[in-house]
Amino acid sequence: MTDHHTYGTSTHTAGELVRLVSDRLGLVFTERDSYYRGVYHLASIPNGRIEIQPNPIPGDDDEDDLYAPERPATQVLLLTITPTPDPALQARLDSIEGLIHLDQETT
């Protein structure tokens, strides 16, 4: 089983959210560059990972596409992936002002 959560913000930039989450959770994010996703930030947590990325990602036609097209107003996304639900992690992320829990999927 894998537990996925999606959070979003239009209040913070990706860089600001990286700093907020780093301070709140004591994590170190590394910047990655992906052809598909553009620039995103990745941190490992004891049982999973957290990714922060802009919702607009570079498209093939020099136009930005949305990673989460169902959330066009959301500028930055935070994705968590853990093997099982982690209520403590969710509570800490929920306490960040301007960060909104958008979706959960367990597979």
PDB file of C-alpha atoms in Angstrom:
ATOM      1  CA  MET A   1       0.000   0.000   0.000  1.00  0.00           C
ATOM      2  CA  THR A   2       1.187   3.521  -0.793  1.00  0.00           C
ATOM      3  CA  ASP A   3      -0.363   6.718   0.538  1.00  0.00           C
ATOM      4  CA  HIS A   4      -0.188   9.820  -1.698  1.00  0.00           C
ATOM      5  CA  HIS A   5      -1.213  13.315  -0.600  1.00  0.00           C
ATOM      6  CA  THR A   6      -1.328  16.471  -2.701  1.00  0.00           C
ATOM      7  CA  TYR A   7      -1.185  19.924  -1.145  1.00  0.00           C
ATOM      8  CA  GLY A   8      -1.232  23.239  -2.958  1.00  0.00           C
ATOM      9  CA  THR A   9      -0.647  26.924  -2.453  1.00  0.00           C
ATOM     10  CA  SER A  10      -1.012  30.135  -4.367  1.00  0.00           C
ATOM     11  CA  THR A  11       0.394  32.068  -1.411  1.00  0.00           C
ATOM     12  CA  HIS A  12       3.992  30.810  -1.548  1.00  0.00           C
ATOM     13  CA  THR A  13       6.524  30.308  -4.319  1.00  0.00           C
ATOM     14  CA  ALA A  14       8.201  26.912  -4.596  1.00  0.00           C
ATOM     15  CA  GLY A  15      11.338  28.345  -2.964  1.00  0.00           C
ATOM     16  CA  GLU A  16       9.379  29.836  -0.081  1.00  0.00           C
ATOM     17  CA  LEU A  17       7.528  26.576   0.482  1.00  0.00           C
ATOM     18  CA  VAL A  18      10.817  24.645   0.474  1.00  0.00           C
ATOM     19  CA  ARG A  19      12.109  26.939   3.238  1.00  0.00           C
ATOM     20  CA  LEU A  20       8.888  26.678   5.261  1.00  0.00           C
ATOM     21  CA  VAL A  21       8.719  22.886   5.054  1.00  0.00           C
ATOM     22  CA  SER A  22      12.465  22.564   5.707  1.00  0.00           C
ATOM     23  CA  ASP A  23      12.153  24.662   8.855  1.00  0.00           C
ATOM     24  CA  ARG A  24       8.970  22.920  10.033  1.00  0.00           C
ATOM     25  CA  LEU A  25      10.128  19.338   9.405  1.00  0.00           C
ATOM     26  CA  GLY A  26      13.919  19.659   9.600  1.00  0.00           C
ATOM     27  CA  LEU A  27      14.371  18.380   6.045  1.00  0.00           C
ATOM     28  CA  VAL A  28      16.943  19.095   3.365  1.00  0.00           C
ATOM     29  CA  PHE A  29      15.566  19.433  -0.152  1.00  0.00           C
ATOM     30  CA  THR A  30      17.621  18.932  -3.285  1.00  0.00           C
ATOM     31  CA  GLU A  31      16.727  20.666  -6.510  1.00  0.00           C
ATOM     32  CA  ARG A  32      16.093  18.421  -9.490  1.00  0.00           C
ATOM     33  CA  ASP A  33      15.414  19.240 -13.115  1.00  0.00           C
ATOM     34  CA  SER A  34      13.139  17.004 -15.148  1.00  0.00           C
ATOM     35  CA  TYR A  35      12.185  17.297 -18.794  1.00  0.00           C
ATOM     36  CA  TYR A  36       8.657  16.251 -17.888  1.00  0.00           C
ATOM     37  CA  ARG A  37       8.193  18.197 -14.628  1.00  0.00           C
ATOM     38  CA  GLY A  38      10.618  21.073 -14.872  1.00  0.00           C
ATOM     39  CA  VAL A  39      12.483  22.130 -11.726  1.00  0.00           C
ATOM     40  CA  TYR A  40      11.263  20.486  -8.542  1.00  0.00           C
ATOM     41  CA  HIS A  41      12.572  19.910  -5.005  1.00  0.00           C
ATOM     42  CA  LEU A  42      12.883  16.508  -3.343  1.00  0.00           C
ATOM     43  CA  ALA A  43      13.398  15.520   0.302  1.00  0.00           C
ATOM     44  CA  SER A  44      13.519  12.049   1.760  1.00  0.00           C
ATOM     45  CA  ILE A  45      11.626  11.344   4.946  1.00  0.00           C
ATOM     46  CA  PRO A  46      12.031   8.198   7.077  1.00  0.00           C
ATOM     47  CA  ASN A  47       9.292   6.317   5.222  1.00  0.00           C
ATOM     48  CA  GLY A  48       8.881   8.121   1.932  1.00  0.00           C
ATOM     49  CA  ARG A  49       9.480  11.428   0.224  1.00  0.00           C
ATOM     50  CA  ILE A  50       8.164  14.943  -0.210  1.00  0.00           C
ATOM     51  CA  GLU A  51       8.280  16.790  -3.525  1.00  0.00           C
ATOM     52  CA  ILE A  52       7.609  20.488  -4.123  1.00  0.00           C
ATOM     53  CA  GLN A  53       7.082  21.794  -7.627  1.00  0.00           C
ATOM     54  CA  PRO A  54       5.333  24.516  -9.591  1.00  0.00           C
ATOM     55  CA  ASN A  55       1.990  23.507 -11.047  1.00  0.00           C
ATOM     56  CA  PRO A  56       2.863  25.141 -14.402  1.00  0.00           C
ATOM     57  CA  ILE A  57       5.491  22.979 -16.113  1.00  0.00           C
ATOM     58  CA  PRO A  58       7.296  23.611 -19.405  1.00  0.00           C
ATOM     59  CA  GLY A  59       5.335  22.328 -22.384  1.00  0.00           C
ATOM     60  CA  ASP A  60       6.624  21.149 -25.732  1.00  0.00           C
ATOM     61  CA  ASP A  61       5.117  24.122 -27.558  1.00  0.00           C
ATOM     62  CA  ASP A  62       6.805  26.791 -25.381  1.00  0.00           C
ATOM     63  CA  GLU A  63       3.538  27.095 -23.440  1.00  0.00           C
ATOM     64  CA  ASP A  64       3.260  25.970 -19.853  1.00  0.00           C
ATOM     65  CA  ASP A  65       1.118  22.926 -19.110  1.00  0.00           C
ATOM     66  CA  LEU A  66      -0.363  22.248 -15.683  1.00  0.00           C
ATOM     67  CA  TYR A  67       0.821  19.253 -13.673  1.00  0.00           C
ATOM     68  CA  ALA A  68      -2.569  19.324 -11.922  1.00  0.00           C
ATOM     69  CA  PRO A  69      -4.918  20.732 -14.594  1.00  0.00           C
ATOM     70  CA  GLU A  70      -7.898  20.290 -12.268  1.00  0.00           C
ATOM     71  CA  ARG A  71      -6.303  22.959 -10.015  1.00  0.00           C
ATOM     72  CA  PRO A  72      -5.460  25.849 -12.392  1.00  0.00           C
ATOM     73  CA  ALA A  73      -5.366  28.476  -9.599  1.00  0.00           C
ATOM     74  CA  THR A  74      -2.818  26.495  -7.572  1.00  0.00           C
ATOM     75  CA  GLN A  75       0.674  27.766  -8.344  1.00  0.00           C
ATOM     76  CA  VAL A  76       2.791  25.357  -6.261  1.00  0.00           C
ATOM     77  CA  LEU A  77       2.192  21.706  -5.370  1.00  0.00           C
ATOM     78  CA  LEU A  78       3.553  19.635  -2.498  1.00  0.00           C
ATOM     79  CA  LEU A  79       3.340  15.860  -2.959  1.00  0.00           C
ATOM     80  CA  THR A  80       3.908  13.301  -0.203  1.00  0.00           C
ATOM     81  CA  ILE A  81       4.463   9.613  -0.787  1.00  0.00           C
ATOM     82  CA  THR A  82       4.548   7.239   2.200  1.00  0.00           C
ATOM     83  CA  PRO A  83       4.000   3.482   2.491  1.00  0.00           C
ATOM     84  CA  THR A  84       1.114   3.966   4.932  1.00  0.00           C
ATOM     85  CA  PRO A  85      -0.878   6.985   6.138  1.00  0.00           C
ATOM     86  CA  ASP A  86       1.216   9.296   8.337  1.00  0.00           C
ATOM     87  CA  PRO A  87      -1.157  11.450  10.422  1.00  0.00           C
ATOM     88  CA  ALA A  88       1.733  13.225  12.189  1.00  0.00           C
ATOM     89  CA  LEU A  89       3.212  14.360   8.867  1.00  0.00           C
ATOM     90  CA  GLN A  90      -0.191  15.458   7.632  1.00  0.00           C
ATOM     91  CA  ALA A  91      -0.820  17.466  10.810  1.00  0.00           C
ATOM     92  CA  ARG A  92       2.530  19.244  10.495  1.00  0.00           C
ATOM     93  CA  LEU A  93       1.884  20.124   6.861  1.00  0.00           C
ATOM     94  CA  ASP A  94      -1.691  21.211   7.647  1.00  0.00           C
ATOM     95  CA  SER A  95      -0.242  23.709  10.146  1.00  0.00           C
ATOM     96  CA  ILE A  96       1.599  25.649   7.406  1.00  0.00           C
ATOM     97  CA  GLU A  97      -0.380  28.790   6.648  1.00  0.00           C
ATOM     98  CA  GLY A  98      -1.431  29.032   3.017  1.00  0.00           C
ATOM     99  CA  LEU A  99      -0.871  25.313   2.311  1.00  0.00           C
ATOM    100  CA  ILE A 100      -4.110  23.488   1.509  1.00  0.00           C
ATOM    101  CA  HIS A 101      -4.676  19.722   1.424  1.00  0.00           C
ATOM    102  CA  LEU A 102      -6.100  18.985  -2.032  1.00  0.00           C
ATOM    103  CA  ASP A 103      -6.225  15.238  -2.459  1.00  0.00           C
ATOM    104  CA  GLN A 104      -5.405  11.824  -1.021  1.00  0.00           C
ATOM    105  CA  GLU A 105      -5.023   8.535  -2.847  1.00  0.00           C
ATOM    106  CA  THR A 106      -4.106   5.178  -1.375  1.00  0.00           C
ATOM    107  CA  THR A 107      -2.962   2.513  -3.810  1.00  0.00           C
TER     108      THR A 107
END
